[in-house]
């Protein structure tokens, strides 16, 4: 067993953050017998990790002081910027490493990289590809961009712990979030196509089962997973269930991609269509008591545009039984 590890801290225990933190903590415990320090604004979200032996910190400042490497998993740009400001206010950051796993705008990534660098810290962006179930399995796809020595330091906690593979994008942190935003509008476009295909199959009588089998056999795991989210009602979670990937995060993520493309004069027609459908799904959520919806809920909008109910028969029956 190895005897030394950098002290790791984790800020942010949303569904994705909690899954990644749990896997890193388990690895730390097994390999080094040391805990993962953690902080979350809503304290109760850390109860499960604390029960596993994670060590709770009372503030971002305390966690930053006690950690050599600080991971951030937040909801959006504003949250990351606030956390970074609190890390800076904690004291000397010389020899500290900050790694952000949040999907934020590449411009924001560049700004916080410069801000932390001015304080003597090293920074890397490490957004991840995959929904919560994938994070729980430790099989995310990680995009990393930052200093080589930072990668060497955190590499033991990536592949085989939280990730199935790591894409090294370069030394400029904003390149990792640029890759992630590119992937996001591609994913949204794929969801749009699959949603349209399912509506087409339903209205022509082809049926969902054979289409879903085709997606599984001929279009790969991601396409099949998106299909399952639609056919099993994940796109519109039932009572007490949570989205695999929240609609609000999808609006942010796809919006960043569309905006980044606009800045360089690229028109993302499919991406814009998907974004518009996500915005309309948000309206549907608001009109139905702020009902939580998955990022795949654009399927409901495609259904409505073709004269179908936002809800599939499966969802209607499931909701009636709850």
mmCIF file of C-alpha atoms in Angstrom:
data_model
loop_
_atom_site.group_PDB
_atom_site.id
_atom_site.type_symbol
_atom_site.label_atom_id
_atom_site.label_comp_id
_atom_site.label_asym_id
_atom_site.label_seq_id
_atom_site.Cartn_x
_atom_site.Cartn_y
_atom_site.Cartn_z
ATOM 1 C CA UNK A 1 0.000 0.000 0.000
ATOM 2 C CA UNK A 2 1.264 3.476 -0.861
ATOM 3 C CA UNK A 3 1.982 5.637 2.149
ATOM 4 C CA UNK A 4 1.525 9.170 0.833
ATOM 5 C CA UNK A 5 -1.054 11.022 -1.202
ATOM 6 C CA UNK A 6 -1.783 14.684 -1.804
ATOM 7 C CA UNK A 7 -4.565 15.892 0.449
ATOM 8 C CA UNK A 8 -7.680 16.066 -1.712
ATOM 9 C CA UNK A 9 -10.692 18.292 -1.173
ATOM 10 C CA UNK A 10 -14.016 18.265 -3.001
ATOM 11 C CA UNK A 11 -16.452 21.193 -3.251
ATOM 12 C CA UNK A 12 -19.945 20.515 -4.565
ATOM 13 C CA UNK A 13 -22.094 17.440 -4.002
ATOM 14 C CA UNK A 14 -24.807 17.597 -6.599
ATOM 15 C CA UNK A 15 -25.720 14.283 -8.193
ATOM 16 C CA UNK A 16 -22.613 14.227 -10.404
ATOM 17 C CA UNK A 17 -20.289 15.695 -7.811
ATOM 18 C CA UNK A 18 -21.461 13.303 -5.115
ATOM 19 C CA UNK A 19 -20.873 10.294 -7.356
ATOM 20 C CA UNK A 20 -17.355 11.379 -8.314
ATOM 21 C CA UNK A 21 -16.456 12.347 -4.752
ATOM 22 C CA UNK A 22 -17.646 9.000 -3.420
ATOM 23 C CA UNK A 23 -15.472 7.106 -5.905
ATOM 24 C CA UNK A 24 -12.392 9.209 -5.185
ATOM 25 C CA UNK A 25 -12.923 8.837 -1.441
ATOM 26 C CA UNK A 26 -13.199 5.058 -1.798
ATOM 27 C CA UNK A 27 -9.917 5.015 -3.720
ATOM 28 C CA UNK A 28 -8.189 7.206 -1.141
ATOM 29 C CA UNK A 29 -9.362 4.981 1.666
ATOM 30 C CA UNK A 30 -8.274 1.789 -0.088
ATOM 31 C CA UNK A 31 -4.889 3.006 -1.339
ATOM 32 C CA UNK A 32 -3.792 5.381 1.405
ATOM 33 C CA UNK A 33 -6.178 5.042 4.337
ATOM 34 C CA UNK A 34 -6.895 8.768 4.139
ATOM 35 C CA UNK A 35 -10.220 10.605 3.746
ATOM 36 C CA UNK A 36 -11.500 13.009 1.143
ATOM 37 C CA UNK A 37 -12.208 16.450 2.596
ATOM 38 C CA UNK A 38 -15.497 17.854 1.362
ATOM 39 C CA UNK A 39 -17.758 20.869 1.530
ATOM 40 C CA UNK A 40 -21.253 21.488 0.221
ATOM 41 C CA UNK A 41 -23.404 24.557 0.786
ATOM 42 C CA UNK A 42 -26.395 22.356 1.657
ATOM 43 C CA UNK A 43 -24.808 20.406 4.480
ATOM 44 C CA UNK A 44 -27.181 17.429 4.345
ATOM 45 C CA UNK A 45 -25.885 16.531 0.880
ATOM 46 C CA UNK A 46 -22.642 15.502 2.562
ATOM 47 C CA UNK A 47 -24.182 13.110 5.080
ATOM 48 C CA UNK A 48 -23.734 10.021 2.902
ATOM 49 C CA UNK A 49 -20.083 10.806 2.180
ATOM 50 C CA UNK A 50 -19.414 11.535 5.845
ATOM 51 C CA UNK A 51 -20.959 8.182 6.769
ATOM 52 C CA UNK A 52 -18.394 6.538 4.475
ATOM 53 C CA UNK A 53 -15.534 8.273 6.267
ATOM 54 C CA UNK A 54 -15.233 11.508 4.313
ATOM 55 C CA UNK A 55 -14.195 14.492 6.393
ATOM 56 C CA UNK A 56 -16.578 17.433 6.380
ATOM 57 C CA UNK A 57 -15.245 21.001 6.278
ATOM 58 C CA UNK A 58 -17.254 23.937 7.573
ATOM 59 C CA UNK A 59 -16.420 26.265 4.693
ATOM 60 C CA UNK A 60 -14.719 26.572 1.316
ATOM 61 C CA UNK A 61 -11.932 28.444 3.064
ATOM 62 C CA UNK A 62 -11.307 25.630 5.543
ATOM 63 C CA UNK A 63 -11.272 23.029 2.791
ATOM 64 C CA UNK A 64 -8.848 25.057 0.680
ATOM 65 C CA UNK A 65 -6.527 25.499 3.643
ATOM 66 C CA UNK A 66 -6.476 21.782 4.454
ATOM 67 C CA UNK A 67 -6.152 20.501 0.867
ATOM 68 C CA UNK A 68 -3.303 20.308 -1.633
ATOM 69 C CA UNK A 69 -5.699 19.668 -4.506
ATOM 70 C CA UNK A 70 -9.174 21.207 -4.591
ATOM 71 C CA UNK A 71 -11.797 19.790 -6.965
ATOM 72 C CA UNK A 72 -14.843 21.892 -7.821
ATOM 73 C CA UNK A 73 -18.162 20.490 -9.031
ATOM 74 C CA UNK A 74 -20.698 23.296 -9.195
ATOM 75 C CA UNK A 75 -23.847 24.167 -11.100
ATOM 76 C CA UNK A 76 -22.820 27.094 -13.274
ATOM 77 C CA UNK A 77 -20.353 29.878 -14.028
ATOM 78 C CA UNK A 78 -21.479 32.144 -11.193
ATOM 79 C CA UNK A 79 -21.154 29.355 -8.626
ATOM 80 C CA UNK A 80 -17.628 28.479 -9.787
ATOM 81 C CA UNK A 81 -16.563 32.126 -9.715
ATOM 82 C CA UNK A 82 -17.898 32.491 -6.164
ATOM 83 C CA UNK A 83 -16.078 29.356 -5.016
ATOM 84 C CA UNK A 84 -12.824 30.510 -6.619
ATOM 85 C CA UNK A 85 -13.103 33.886 -4.863
ATOM 86 C CA UNK A 86 -13.557 32.084 -1.539
ATOM 87 C CA UNK A 87 -10.558 29.859 -2.251
ATOM 88 C CA UNK A 88 -8.455 32.943 -2.969
ATOM 89 C CA UNK A 89 -9.586 34.577 0.265
ATOM 90 C CA UNK A 90 -8.497 31.510 2.271
ATOM 91 C CA UNK A 91 -4.829 32.527 2.311
ATOM 92 C CA UNK A 92 -1.682 31.599 0.420
ATOM 93 C CA UNK A 93 -2.312 29.443 -2.639
ATOM 94 C CA UNK A 94 1.334 28.757 -3.442
ATOM 95 C CA UNK A 95 1.703 25.110 -4.555
ATOM 96 C CA UNK A 96 -2.083 24.610 -4.442
ATOM 97 C CA UNK A 97 -3.880 22.931 -7.336
ATOM 98 C CA UNK A 98 -7.471 23.748 -8.273
ATOM 99 C CA UNK A 99 -9.338 21.489 -10.707
ATOM 100 C CA UNK A 100 -12.780 22.470 -11.992
ATOM 101 C CA UNK A 101 -15.053 19.686 -13.245
ATOM 102 C CA UNK A 102 -17.973 22.040 -13.937
ATOM 103 C CA UNK A 103 -19.198 22.712 -17.452
ATOM 104 C CA UNK A 104 -18.789 26.473 -17.794
ATOM 105 C CA UNK A 105 -18.188 28.900 -20.645
ATOM 106 C CA UNK A 106 -14.617 28.724 -22.015
ATOM 107 C CA UNK A 107 -14.307 32.470 -21.417
ATOM 108 C CA UNK A 108 -15.081 31.935 -17.727
ATOM 109 C CA UNK A 109 -12.518 29.152 -17.548
ATOM 110 C CA UNK A 110 -9.846 31.457 -18.954
ATOM 111 C CA UNK A 111 -10.744 34.215 -16.485
ATOM 112 C CA UNK A 112 -10.546 32.033 -13.377
ATOM 113 C CA UNK A 113 -7.348 30.396 -14.636
ATOM 114 C CA UNK A 114 -5.716 33.825 -14.844
ATOM 115 C CA UNK A 115 -7.127 34.851 -11.466
ATOM 116 C CA UNK A 116 -5.804 31.754 -9.681
ATOM 117 C CA UNK A 117 -2.475 31.949 -11.492
ATOM 118 C CA UNK A 118 -1.992 35.470 -10.189
ATOM 119 C CA UNK A 119 -2.315 34.044 -6.677
ATOM 120 C CA UNK A 120 0.302 31.346 -7.209
ATOM 121 C CA UNK A 121 -2.097 28.447 -7.691
ATOM 122 C CA UNK A 122 -2.135 26.034 -10.623
ATOM 123 C CA UNK A 123 -5.425 25.447 -12.373
ATOM 124 C CA UNK A 124 -6.850 22.819 -14.690
ATOM 125 C CA UNK A 125 -10.264 22.403 -16.284
ATOM 126 C CA UNK A 126 -11.660 18.880 -16.200
ATOM 127 C CA UNK A 127 -15.284 18.743 -17.393
ATOM 128 C CA UNK A 128 -16.799 15.299 -17.737
ATOM 129 C CA UNK A 129 -19.059 13.523 -20.228
ATOM 130 C CA UNK A 130 -21.789 11.265 -18.886
ATOM 131 C CA UNK A 131 -24.988 11.255 -16.836
ATOM 132 C CA UNK A 132 -25.316 10.456 -13.137
ATOM 133 C CA UNK A 133 -25.598 6.651 -13.536
ATOM 134 C CA UNK A 134 -22.318 6.678 -15.486
ATOM 135 C CA UNK A 135 -20.668 8.807 -12.797
ATOM 136 C CA UNK A 136 -21.800 6.359 -10.125
ATOM 137 C CA UNK A 137 -20.167 3.532 -12.058
ATOM 138 C CA UNK A 138 -16.899 5.479 -12.336
ATOM 139 C CA UNK A 139 -17.061 5.387 -16.132
ATOM 140 C CA UNK A 140 -17.178 9.023 -17.149
ATOM 141 C CA UNK A 141 -15.186 10.394 -20.062
ATOM 142 C CA UNK A 142 -12.936 13.154 -18.736
ATOM 143 C CA UNK A 143 -11.550 16.087 -20.721
ATOM 144 C CA UNK A 144 -8.419 17.550 -19.132
ATOM 145 C CA UNK A 145 -6.515 20.724 -19.984
ATOM 146 C CA UNK A 146 -3.873 22.300 -17.789
ATOM 147 C CA UNK A 147 -0.239 22.020 -16.694
ATOM 148 C CA UNK A 148 1.394 18.645 -17.232
ATOM 149 C CA UNK A 149 2.492 18.339 -13.611
ATOM 150 C CA UNK A 150 -1.099 18.895 -12.483
ATOM 151 C CA UNK A 151 -2.215 16.011 -14.642
ATOM 152 C CA UNK A 152 0.549 13.810 -13.237
ATOM 153 C CA UNK A 153 -0.612 14.641 -9.707
ATOM 154 C CA UNK A 154 -4.280 13.823 -10.213
ATOM 155 C CA UNK A 155 -3.968 11.037 -12.822
ATOM 156 C CA UNK A 156 -4.157 8.231 -10.210
ATOM 157 C CA UNK A 157 -7.649 9.443 -9.273
ATOM 158 C CA UNK A 158 -9.011 9.548 -12.811
ATOM 159 C CA UNK A 159 -8.920 6.480 -15.062
ATOM 160 C CA UNK A 160 -10.297 3.468 -13.232
ATOM 161 C CA UNK A 161 -11.642 5.623 -10.383
ATOM 162 C CA UNK A 162 -14.048 8.170 -11.866
ATOM 163 C CA UNK A 163 -13.330 7.734 -15.563
ATOM 164 C CA UNK A 164 -13.155 5.107 -18.273
ATOM 165 C CA UNK A 165 -10.807 7.339 -20.279
ATOM 166 C CA UNK A 166 -9.172 10.777 -20.220
ATOM 167 C CA UNK A 167 -8.911 13.108 -23.207
ATOM 168 C CA UNK A 168 -5.902 15.418 -22.752
ATOM 169 C CA UNK A 169 -6.752 18.575 -24.660
ATOM 170 C CA UNK A 170 -3.667 20.700 -24.050
ATOM 171 C CA UNK A 171 -2.191 23.149 -21.558
ATOM 172 C CA UNK A 172 -4.788 25.934 -21.891
ATOM 173 C CA UNK A 173 -7.636 25.101 -19.456
ATOM 174 C CA UNK A 174 -10.286 26.775 -21.613
ATOM 175 C CA UNK A 175 -9.675 24.191 -24.352
ATOM 176 C CA UNK A 176 -11.212 21.500 -22.134
ATOM 177 C CA UNK A 177 -14.432 23.447 -21.592
ATOM 178 C CA UNK A 178 -14.484 24.300 -25.298
ATOM 179 C CA UNK A 179 -14.364 20.582 -26.084
ATOM 180 C CA UNK A 180 -17.114 19.963 -23.543
ATOM 181 C CA UNK A 181 -19.372 22.649 -25.005
ATOM 182 C CA UNK A 182 -18.761 21.167 -28.451
ATOM 183 C CA UNK A 183 -19.751 17.761 -27.159
ATOM 184 C CA UNK A 184 -22.831 19.227 -25.491
ATOM 185 C CA UNK A 185 -24.385 20.670 -28.624
ATOM 186 C CA UNK A 186 -23.557 17.451 -30.448
ATOM 187 C CA UNK A 187 -25.326 15.471 -27.724
ATOM 188 C CA UNK A 188 -28.308 17.811 -27.871
ATOM 189 C CA UNK A 189 -28.428 17.388 -31.637
ATOM 190 C CA UNK A 190 -28.330 13.615 -31.268
ATOM 191 C CA UNK A 191 -31.189 13.756 -28.763
ATOM 192 C CA UNK A 192 -33.148 15.902 -31.190
ATOM 193 C CA UNK A 193 -32.709 13.366 -33.996
ATOM 194 C CA UNK A 194 -33.602 10.414 -31.770
ATOM 195 C CA UNK A 195 -36.665 12.246 -30.468
ATOM 196 C CA UNK A 196 -37.808 12.942 -34.023
ATOM 197 C CA UNK A 197 -37.172 9.309 -34.985
ATOM 198 C CA UNK A 198 -39.276 8.032 -32.076
ATOM 199 C CA UNK A 199 -42.142 10.360 -32.914
ATOM 200 C CA UNK A 200 -41.909 9.290 -36.556
ATOM 201 C CA UNK A 201 -41.907 5.600 -35.525
ATOM 202 C CA UNK A 202 -44.944 6.135 -33.301
ATOM 203 C CA UNK A 203 -47.002 7.972 -35.889
ATOM 204 C CA UNK A 204 -46.165 5.551 -38.718
ATOM 205 C CA UNK A 205 -46.854 2.484 -36.596
ATOM 206 C CA UNK A 206 -43.255 1.260 -36.818
ATOM 207 C CA UNK A 207 -43.061 1.227 -33.034
ATOM 208 C CA UNK A 208 -40.500 2.111 -30.408
ATOM 209 C CA UNK A 209 -39.162 -1.369 -29.681
ATOM 210 C CA UNK A 210 -37.697 -2.101 -33.086
ATOM 211 C CA UNK A 211 -36.308 1.437 -33.400
ATOM 212 C CA UNK A 212 -34.634 1.181 -30.021
ATOM 213 C CA UNK A 213 -33.116 -2.164 -30.988
ATOM 214 C CA UNK A 214 -31.765 -0.579 -34.189
ATOM 215 C CA UNK A 215 -30.211 2.233 -32.160
ATOM 216 C CA UNK A 216 -28.591 -0.298 -29.848
ATOM 217 C CA UNK A 217 -27.159 -2.467 -32.612
ATOM 218 C CA UNK A 218 -26.225 0.119 -35.215
ATOM 219 C CA UNK A 219 -25.719 3.495 -33.534
ATOM 220 C CA UNK A 220 -23.946 2.730 -30.281
ATOM 221 C CA UNK A 221 -24.290 3.079 -26.541
ATOM 222 C CA UNK A 222 -24.942 6.827 -26.392
ATOM 223 C CA UNK A 223 -27.771 6.758 -28.929
ATOM 224 C CA UNK A 224 -29.301 3.729 -27.226
ATOM 225 C CA UNK A 225 -29.066 5.409 -23.829
ATOM 226 C CA UNK A 226 -30.818 8.522 -25.127
ATOM 227 C CA UNK A 227 -33.568 6.331 -26.550
ATOM 228 C CA UNK A 228 -34.043 4.589 -23.210
ATOM 229 C CA UNK A 229 -34.424 7.958 -21.501
ATOM 230 C CA UNK A 230 -37.372 8.640 -23.775
ATOM 231 C CA UNK A 231 -39.068 5.235 -23.813
ATOM 232 C CA UNK A 232 -38.781 4.596 -20.070
ATOM 233 C CA UNK A 233 -39.982 8.025 -18.987
ATOM 234 C CA UNK A 234 -36.641 9.337 -17.720
ATOM 235 C CA UNK A 235 -37.189 12.448 -19.870
ATOM 236 C CA UNK A 236 -40.031 13.317 -17.472
ATOM 237 C CA UNK A 237 -39.139 11.775 -14.092
ATOM 238 C CA UNK A 238 -41.888 10.487 -11.861
ATOM 239 C CA UNK A 239 -42.623 11.477 -8.281
ATOM 240 C CA UNK A 240 -39.521 11.209 -6.113
ATOM 241 C CA UNK A 241 -37.270 10.510 -9.095
ATOM 242 C CA UNK A 242 -34.489 12.778 -10.285
ATOM 243 C CA UNK A 243 -33.327 13.526 -13.832
ATOM 244 C CA UNK A 244 -30.265 11.748 -15.143
ATOM 245 C CA UNK A 245 -29.157 15.151 -16.427
ATOM 246 C CA UNK A 246 -31.157 18.187 -15.350
ATOM 247 C CA UNK A 247 -32.897 20.319 -17.984
ATOM 248 C CA UNK A 248 -31.560 23.532 -16.438
ATOM 249 C CA UNK A 249 -27.989 22.309 -16.806
ATOM 250 C CA UNK A 250 -28.674 21.345 -20.419
ATOM 251 C CA UNK A 251 -29.936 24.855 -21.148
ATOM 252 C CA UNK A 252 -26.716 26.281 -19.730
ATOM 253 C CA UNK A 253 -24.432 23.782 -21.426
ATOM 254 C CA UNK A 254 -25.951 23.926 -24.907
ATOM 255 C CA UNK A 255 -26.263 27.693 -24.584
ATOM 256 C CA UNK A 256 -22.519 27.962 -23.950
ATOM 257 C CA UNK A 257 -21.831 25.928 -27.081
ATOM 258 C CA UNK A 258 -24.124 28.015 -29.245
ATOM 259 C CA UNK A 259 -22.636 31.241 -27.856
ATOM 260 C CA UNK A 260 -19.044 30.051 -28.351
ATOM 261 C CA UNK A 261 -19.850 29.224 -31.975
ATOM 262 C CA UNK A 262 -21.525 32.594 -32.505
ATOM 263 C CA UNK A 263 -18.366 34.351 -31.289
ATOM 264 C CA UNK A 264 -16.389 32.847 -34.170
ATOM 265 C CA UNK A 265 -19.104 33.232 -36.799
ATOM 266 C CA UNK A 266 -20.395 29.657 -36.864
ATOM 267 C CA UNK A 267 -24.138 28.944 -37.109
ATOM 268 C CA UNK A 268 -25.172 25.776 -35.299
ATOM 269 C CA UNK A 269 -28.557 25.146 -36.880
ATOM 270 C CA UNK A 270 -29.181 21.777 -35.234
ATOM 271 C CA UNK A 271 -27.798 23.063 -31.940
ATOM 272 C CA UNK A 272 -30.096 26.082 -32.088
ATOM 273 C CA UNK A 273 -33.112 23.890 -32.818
ATOM 274 C CA UNK A 274 -32.315 21.669 -29.841
ATOM 275 C CA UNK A 275 -31.771 24.724 -27.630
ATOM 276 C CA UNK A 276 -35.128 26.180 -28.640
ATOM 277 C CA UNK A 277 -36.847 22.901 -27.772
ATOM 278 C CA UNK A 278 -35.071 22.808 -24.411
ATOM 279 C CA UNK A 279 -36.305 26.338 -23.702
ATOM 280 C CA UNK A 280 -39.867 25.288 -24.511
ATOM 281 C CA UNK A 281 -39.486 22.246 -22.254
ATOM 282 C CA UNK A 282 -38.514 24.697 -19.488
ATOM 283 C CA UNK A 283 -41.772 26.572 -20.079
ATOM 284 C CA UNK A 284 -43.659 23.273 -19.845
ATOM 285 C CA UNK A 285 -41.934 22.595 -16.516
ATOM 286 C CA UNK A 286 -42.911 26.023 -15.191
ATOM 287 C CA UNK A 287 -46.510 25.573 -16.295
ATOM 288 C CA UNK A 288 -46.649 22.240 -14.474
ATOM 289 C CA UNK A 289 -45.550 23.265 -11.016
ATOM 290 C CA UNK A 290 -41.804 23.485 -11.749
ATOM 291 C CA UNK A 291 -41.788 19.765 -12.444
ATOM 292 C CA UNK A 292 -38.183 18.519 -12.763
ATOM 293 C CA UNK A 293 -37.344 17.459 -16.299
ATOM 294 C CA UNK A 294 -34.373 15.674 -17.848
ATOM 295 C CA UNK A 295 -32.253 17.146 -20.630
ATOM 296 C CA UNK A 296 -33.949 14.642 -22.950
ATOM 297 C CA UNK A 297 -37.296 16.388 -22.313
ATOM 298 C CA UNK A 298 -37.014 18.065 -25.702
ATOM 299 C CA UNK A 299 -38.646 14.775 -26.746
ATOM 300 C CA UNK A 300 -41.900 16.040 -25.242
ATOM 301 C CA UNK A 301 -41.725 19.190 -27.366
ATOM 302 C CA UNK A 302 -41.072 17.206 -30.550
ATOM 303 C CA UNK A 303 -44.121 15.122 -29.648
ATOM 304 C CA UNK A 304 -46.276 18.218 -29.181
ATOM 305 C CA UNK A 305 -45.154 19.665 -32.513
ATOM 306 C CA UNK A 306 -46.349 16.471 -34.176
ATOM 307 C CA UNK A 307 -49.769 16.512 -32.518
ATOM 308 C CA UNK A 308 -48.983 14.138 -29.644
ATOM 309 C CA UNK A 309 -49.159 14.656 -25.907
ATOM 310 C CA UNK A 310 -45.946 15.790 -24.192
ATOM 311 C CA UNK A 311 -46.371 12.631 -22.128
ATOM 312 C CA UNK A 312 -46.085 9.154 -23.603
ATOM 313 C CA UNK A 313 -48.658 6.508 -22.656
ATOM 314 C CA UNK A 314 -45.988 5.020 -20.387
ATOM 315 C CA UNK A 315 -45.605 8.303 -18.491
ATOM 316 C CA UNK A 316 -49.360 8.839 -18.222
ATOM 317 C CA UNK A 317 -49.864 5.361 -16.727
ATOM 318 C CA UNK A 318 -46.872 5.691 -14.413
ATOM 319 C CA UNK A 319 -47.992 9.063 -13.092
ATOM 320 C CA UNK A 320 -51.541 7.825 -12.558
ATOM 321 C CA UNK A 321 -50.275 4.992 -10.370
ATOM 322 C CA UNK A 322 -48.143 7.244 -8.136
#
